[in-house]
Amino acid sequence: MTNLIEIEGVSHAYQTASGPLPVLDGLTLSVPEGRFCAVVGPSGCGKSTLTRLIAGLMFPDRGEVRLNGEVVRSPRKSVGMAFQNPVLLEWRTILNNVILPLEIVAPRMPRSQREDRARELLALVGLEGFEDKRPSELSGGMRQRASLCRSLVHKPDILILDEPFGALDAFTREDLWQLMHRLRAEEPFTALLITHDLRESVYLADQVVVLSGRPARTQFVLDLDLPGPRPIEMLYTTQSVEWLAQLRAQIEIAQGRSDTGGHAR
Amino acid sequence: MNRNAMQKIVTPVLAIIVFLALWEFWVWYMGWPTYKMAAPSDLWPAFWKFRELFAINAWQTLWRTVVGLGLAVVIGTILGMIMGLSRLMNDALYPLLVGFNAVPKATVVPVVALIFIGQHDFNTVLVAFMISFFPITVSVAIGLSTLEPEYRDILRSLGASKFTVFWKIALPKTLPEFFGALKVAVTLAFIGTNLVEIVAPHGRGLGSLFDSGRIASNYPLMFAVLIALALLGIALYYIVVALERIFAGWAERRPT
């Protein structure tokens, strides 16, 4: 299996009024094609910076980000993004919101073909019949489903998910977790999920990466060898509890490092 | 629903009738002649007598206001775009604009009238523009500069150009703020037009008709002009509201 996402020794600092603020420090990470990678870590440890580096929206001070073996030097059409905020355009219907990336990526694709593709995805996430509604008429969970459709509509190789389930209530969140597994079965993609929720990482990912506190580097990688479908009950197996405990312990260490790491606040 | 509609039409009409009746009664009770105060019943004859002047002057006022407002929309939007998209330009221009806006426009009228002496149409349009572009500039600038980065990222990450992001996201997203400002601006432009017509009398527009009423102590004429101005102002305002419904109707929350 080839590595679709390769991040090698990436360091990055933001320029602030009180001098440079390093957020990533020699981060190394690779995600093989088709795998689902979850990245967890203390808050403010540079996880969102990581997503922007992969999307080609910014570039690291040092190190390399490679997608499909190519160094990322600009944004690329083969990336789909979804955020905690669904950022749907209020003036467009749900259908037209989902179509949006196709208008950029495939401007020559006929309108009917775009619509068919969007409808197909909307049906897959259970939003059939809501195509002509406005985002404001949908619940938070439904909006997030539409946002996921938008991130997948142009068949991206890489799906970047920046805490997309973070603002949802617990049951809606679990619904959407299960939906992610269904989507993966229908629409193969390689995913990088940023999350604060260890259960979410264990339920969804094939590989969980724990980042250390700021400036972040890879502290721990857990490979979850679990082929086949995952019922939500898998979270209550001894194996999962063991994984969760292991990850929790790593988070403690990560937070410890950030406390004693010498950044006086 | 039906009751609601009745309430929406009947109650304001009743309020207007009560208002006019009180006004009429007050003037009658005080026994004022028409050179001291006008009663509502005096207004229609005054209007009818000068109906041709009303039509000509209303048109003068209307087209100058609309042209001034149109200029304010074009230049205000361009300025707002420059300030909203560039931090540097925002820092540079903001104090200047605030200062410019703070100057009472009544003091600008004689200046403009002296500089462009005799250019009545131009002067009036210029003042209508100057008084009304500020809210448009500020609203567009704020709308563009407060765009959440995620909105930009969803398109930028696909390699969309800055212009595409502006056209597909930033511009439509600022429309509700823009129309909010336009509602303020339309009233301001109207004030600007009348200001010039009254302060720098050149015998055109409803403002000058008002002024000739003032000189002749013709209260019925003055009040008739005021009401004509109010009607014109209401019409302009609701044209903006109608445009808002068409272009930014999505921003209106439907009752659920």
Coordinates of C-alpha atoms in Angstrom, one line a residue, chain A residues 134-248:
Chain A
R134 CA -32.5 26.1 2.5
P135 CA -29.8 25.4 5.1
S136 CA -31.7 27.4 7.7
E137 CA -34.6 24.9 7.4
L138 CA -32.5 22.0 8.5
S139 CA -31.3 20.7 11.9
G140 CA -27.7 20.9 12.9
G141 CA -27.2 17.2 12.1
M142 CA -28.8 17.5 8.7
R143 CA -26.7 20.5 7.9
Q144 CA -23.6 18.5 8.8
R145 CA -24.7 15.7 6.5
A146 CA -25.1 18.1 3.7
S147 CA -21.7 19.5 4.4
L148 CA -20.2 16.0 4.2
C149 CA -21.9 15.5 0.8
R150 CA -20.3 18.8 -0.4
S151 CA -16.9 17.6 0.7
L152 CA -17.4 14.3 -1.2
V153 CA -19.2 15.5 -4.3
H154 CA -16.1 15.9 -6.5
K155 CA -14.8 12.4 -5.5
P156 CA -11.7 13.7 -3.6
D157 CA -8.8 11.3 -2.9
I158 CA -8.4 12.9 0.5
L159 CA -11.1 13.9 2.9
I160 CA -10.0 16.4 5.6
L161 CA -12.4 16.5 8.5
D162 CA -11.8 19.2 11.1
E163 CA -14.0 18.2 14.1
P164 CA -17.1 17.9 12.0
F165 CA -19.1 16.2 14.7
G166 CA -17.8 18.4 17.5
A167 CA -20.9 20.6 17.9
L168 CA -23.6 17.9 17.6
D169 CA -25.5 16.3 20.4
A170 CA -24.3 12.8 21.5
F171 CA -26.9 10.7 19.6
T172 CA -26.7 12.7 16.4
R173 CA -23.0 12.4 16.6
E174 CA -23.2 8.6 16.8
D175 CA -25.6 8.6 13.9
L176 CA -23.1 10.5 11.8
W177 CA -20.2 8.2 12.9
Q178 CA -22.2 5.3 11.5
L179 CA -22.9 7.3 8.4
M180 CA -19.2 7.8 7.9
H181 CA -18.7 4.0 7.8
R182 CA -21.5 3.7 5.2
L183 CA -20.0 6.5 3.1
R184 CA -16.6 4.8 3.2
A185 CA -18.1 1.7 1.9
E186 CA -19.8 3.5 -1.0
E187 CA -17.3 6.2 -1.8
P188 CA -13.8 5.1 -1.0
F189 CA -11.6 7.9 0.3
T190 CA -8.5 8.4 2.5
A191 CA -9.5 10.5 5.5
L192 CA -7.7 12.6 8.1
L193 CA -10.0 13.4 11.0
I194 CA -9.1 16.0 13.6
T195 CA -11.0 15.3 16.8
H196 CA -11.0 15.8 20.6
D197 CA -13.2 12.7 21.1
L198 CA -11.3 9.5 21.8
R199 CA -14.3 7.3 21.3
E200 CA -14.9 8.9 17.9
S201 CA -11.3 8.2 16.9
V202 CA -11.5 4.6 18.0
Y203 CA -14.9 4.0 16.3
L204 CA -14.0 5.6 13.0
A205 CA -10.2 5.3 12.5
D206 CA -7.8 2.6 11.3
Q207 CA -5.0 4.6 12.8
V208 CA -5.0 7.1 15.7
V209 CA -2.2 9.6 16.0
V210 CA -1.7 11.4 19.3
L211 CA 0.1 14.7 19.0
S212 CA 2.1 16.2 21.8
G213 CA 1.3 19.6 23.2
R214 CA 2.4 22.7 21.4
P215 CA 4.6 22.7 19.5
A216 CA 3.2 19.4 18.3
R217 CA 5.1 16.4 17.1
T218 CA 3.9 12.8 16.7
Q219 CA 3.9 11.3 20.1
F220 CA 2.1 8.0 19.6
V221 CA 0.5 6.0 16.8
L222 CA -2.2 3.4 17.5
D223 CA -3.1 1.0 14.7
L224 CA -6.6 -0.4 15.0
D225 CA -6.7 -3.7 13.2
L226 CA -10.4 -4.1 12.7
P227 CA -11.5 -5.1 9.2
G228 CA -15.2 -5.2 8.2
P229 CA -18.2 -3.2 9.4
R230 CA -18.1 -1.7 12.9
P231 CA -21.4 -1.7 14.8
I232 CA -21.6 1.1 17.4
E233 CA -21.5 -1.6 20.1
M234 CA -17.8 -2.2 19.3
L235 CA -17.1 0.8 21.5
Y236 CA -18.1 -1.3 24.5
T237 CA -15.8 -4.3 23.8
T238 CA -12.8 -5.0 26.1
Q239 CA -10.5 -4.3 23.2
S240 CA -12.0 -0.8 22.6
V241 CA -11.9 0.0 26.3
E242 CA -8.2 -1.0 26.3
W243 CA -7.5 1.2 23.3
L244 CA -9.3 4.1 24.9
A245 CA -7.4 3.8 28.1
Q246 CA -4.1 3.6 26.2
L247 CA -5.0 6.8 24.2
R248 CA -6.2 8.6 27.4

